[in-house]
Short mmCIF file of C-alpha atoms in Angstrom, two decimals:
data_model
loop_
_atom_site.label_atom_id
_atom_site.label_comp_id
_atom_site.label_asym_id
_atom_site.label_seq_id
_atom_site.Cartn_x
_atom_site.Cartn_y
_atom_site.Cartn_z
CA MET K 82 -9.30 -2.49 24.90
CA ALA K 83 -5.87 -3.16 26.96
CA LEU K 84 -7.16 -6.90 27.32
CA GLU K 85 -7.65 -7.17 23.50
CA ASP K 86 -4.12 -5.55 23.31
CA SER K 87 -2.55 -7.98 25.59
CA LYS K 88 -4.36 -11.16 23.65
CA HIS K 89 -2.84 -9.85 20.35
CA ARG K 90 0.63 -9.48 22.02
CA ASN K 91 0.21 -12.95 23.68
CA LEU K 92 -0.34 -14.47 20.24
CA HIS K 93 2.78 -13.02 18.68
CA ILE K 94 5.07 -14.37 21.22
CA ASP K 95 3.77 -17.82 21.18
CA ARG K 96 2.77 -18.23 17.20
CA THR K 97 3.93 -17.34 13.71
CA GLY K 98 2.67 -14.40 12.05
CA LEU K 99 0.79 -16.60 9.70
CA GLU K 100 -0.69 -18.33 12.71
CA VAL K 101 -1.91 -15.15 14.38
CA LEU K 102 -3.45 -14.12 10.92
CA HIS K 103 -5.21 -17.42 10.67
CA THR K 104 -6.68 -16.75 14.47
CA GLN K 105 -8.04 -13.43 12.90
CA ILE K 106 -9.57 -14.87 9.62
CA ASN K 107 -11.31 -17.44 12.01
CA GLY K 108 -12.64 -14.99 14.20
CA GLU K 109 -10.65 -15.94 17.35
CA ILE K 110 -9.18 -12.30 17.77
CA ALA K 111 -10.81 -9.14 16.26
CA PRO K 112 -8.93 -7.31 13.55
CA ALA K 113 -6.96 -4.39 14.59
CA PRO K 114 -9.22 -1.45 15.89
CA PHE K 115 -8.20 1.15 12.97
CA ASN K 116 -9.15 -1.78 10.22
CA LYS K 117 -12.30 -2.47 11.94
CA LEU K 118 -13.27 1.00 11.77
CA LEU K 119 -12.96 0.92 8.18
CA GLY K 120 -14.18 -2.18 7.36
CA VAL K 121 -11.27 -3.95 6.46
CA ARG K 122 -11.41 -7.77 6.18
CA LEU K 123 -8.71 -10.27 5.97
CA VAL K 124 -10.00 -13.11 4.16
CA ASP K 125 -6.78 -15.17 3.10
CA ALA K 126 -3.41 -15.46 4.46
CA ARG K 127 -0.74 -18.37 3.30
CA GLU K 128 3.16 -17.93 3.21
CA GLY K 129 4.07 -14.66 1.32
CA ALA K 130 0.62 -13.17 0.42
CA VAL K 131 -2.63 -12.15 2.13
CA GLU K 132 -6.07 -10.82 0.46
CA LEU K 133 -8.12 -8.25 2.15
CA THR K 134 -11.43 -6.96 1.28
CA CYS K 135 -13.02 -3.33 1.73
CA GLN K 136 -16.39 -1.87 0.77
CA MET K 137 -15.99 1.55 -0.73
CA LYS K 138 -18.19 4.12 1.23
CA PRO K 139 -18.79 7.83 0.95
CA GLU K 140 -16.77 8.44 3.93
CA PHE K 141 -13.45 7.68 2.09
CA LEU K 142 -13.92 10.17 -0.50
CA ASN K 143 -12.14 13.34 -0.81
CA LYS K 144 -13.33 16.74 -1.74
CA ILE K 145 -13.35 15.79 -5.46
CA GLY K 146 -15.20 12.77 -4.88
CA SER K 147 -12.45 10.32 -5.39
CA GLY K 148 -11.28 7.78 -2.76
CA HIS K 149 -9.07 9.92 -0.39
CA GLY K 150 -5.03 9.14 -0.72
CA GLY K 151 -4.69 8.40 2.96
CA PHE K 152 -7.53 5.74 2.60
CA VAL K 153 -5.84 4.16 -0.35
CA SER K 154 -2.60 4.26 1.36
CA THR K 155 -3.89 2.45 4.38
CA LEU K 156 -5.51 -0.43 2.50
CA LEU K 157 -2.19 -0.90 0.76
CA ASP K 158 -0.04 -0.64 3.97
CA ASN K 159 -2.36 -2.95 5.56
CA ALA K 160 -1.74 -5.69 2.64
CA CYS K 161 2.07 -4.92 2.73
CA GLY K 162 2.17 -5.47 6.45
CA MET K 163 0.02 -8.67 6.75
CA ALA K 164 1.90 -10.04 3.80
CA ALA K 165 5.49 -9.42 5.94
CA ASP K 166 3.72 -10.96 8.84
CA THR K 167 3.12 -14.18 7.13
CA MET K 168 6.97 -14.46 7.31
CA SER K 169 7.53 -13.59 10.85
CA ARG K 170 8.58 -15.93 13.66
CA PRO K 171 7.18 -16.13 17.04
CA GLY K 172 8.02 -13.24 19.16
CA HIS K 173 8.42 -10.78 16.19
CA ALA K 174 6.26 -8.68 14.12
CA PHE K 175 6.76 -6.03 11.49
CA THR K 176 6.53 -2.06 11.17
CA THR K 177 6.31 0.00 8.13
CA MET K 178 9.89 1.72 7.10
CA ASP K 179 8.44 2.97 4.01
CA LEU K 180 5.64 2.97 1.76
CA HIS K 181 5.20 3.99 -1.92
CA VAL K 182 1.98 4.31 -3.55
CA ARG K 183 1.03 4.93 -7.17
CA MET K 184 -2.56 6.19 -7.75
CA LEU K 185 -3.28 4.39 -10.90
CA ARG K 186 -7.04 5.24 -11.63
CA PRO K 187 -9.67 6.84 -9.63
CA VAL K 188 -11.01 5.16 -6.46
CA THR K 189 -14.98 5.62 -6.67
CA LEU K 190 -18.04 4.53 -4.91
CA ALA K 191 -18.43 2.38 -8.15
CA SER K 192 -15.34 0.65 -6.94
CA GLY K 193 -17.56 -1.63 -4.84
CA LEU K 194 -16.05 -4.22 -2.77
CA MET K 195 -12.40 -3.63 -3.30
CA ARG K 196 -9.86 -6.62 -3.22
CA VAL K 197 -6.44 -5.86 -1.73
CA VAL K 198 -3.47 -8.13 -2.33
CA GLY K 199 -0.27 -8.06 -0.58
CA GLU K 200 2.65 -10.28 -1.56
CA VAL K 201 6.44 -10.76 -0.24
CA GLU K 202 9.03 -10.02 -2.64
CA LYS K 203 12.02 -10.71 -0.59
CA SER K 204 12.30 -11.51 3.14
CA GLY K 205 15.13 -11.12 5.26
CA ARG K 206 16.00 -11.36 8.96
CA SER K 207 15.39 -7.83 9.72
CA VAL K 208 13.63 -6.36 6.61
CA THR K 209 10.86 -7.84 4.28
CA VAL K 210 10.28 -6.13 0.94
CA THR K 211 6.57 -6.15 -0.24
CA THR K 212 3.94 -5.19 -2.75
CA GLY K 213 0.36 -4.38 -2.57
CA LYS K 214 -2.22 -3.87 -5.38
CA LEU K 215 -5.65 -2.44 -4.93
CA TYR K 216 -8.48 -3.83 -7.23
CA ALA K 217 -11.91 -2.67 -7.98
CA GLU K 218 -14.98 -5.27 -7.45
CA ASP K 219 -14.69 -5.56 -11.46
CA GLY K 220 -11.11 -6.57 -11.50
CA THR K 221 -9.66 -3.14 -12.23
CA LEU K 222 -6.13 -2.27 -10.95
CA LEU K 223 -6.67 0.99 -9.09
CA ALA K 224 -3.20 1.44 -7.01
CA SER K 225 -0.21 -0.28 -6.33
CA ALA K 226 2.48 0.09 -3.72
CA THR K 227 5.85 -1.60 -2.55
CA SER K 228 6.72 -1.14 0.92
CA SER K 229 9.99 -2.01 3.23
CA LEU K 230 9.21 -3.52 6.64
CA PHE K 231 11.48 -3.78 9.74
CA SER K 232 11.25 -6.80 12.15
CA LEU K 233 10.41 -5.98 15.84
CA ASP K 234 10.55 -8.05 18.99
CA VAL K 235 7.18 -8.17 20.54
#
């Protein structure tokens, strides 16, 4: 684990955030351990935007049978954070300052292979503002979020 963490840190020092995300897409580095556990997959990254996928599973349901709020928030936080990362310069990475999530429709097992889109609304030297949207496999918008992220030296 420490070796993998060191590899991630070194990539952030030498490359832009967008370049680091591309190394994840092409398999050069593994996704973050938490994303791997959830099955979150980064499928596209370009300046100012990312797209992720995640298959809905029974383990992600709450006691009433809908997607747990923490799970939905995690997906949106990932998309917002990775969108911000597309704008980071070498030696910097972003961390979430705030996250506002809106649950619009129930997330259920029928949501299938979900798509999560993150986009940068405004990128500054220290703070970047992003939005995230979570879609069911059939294209239905399930939840959305806004997030502010702070640039850190790595």
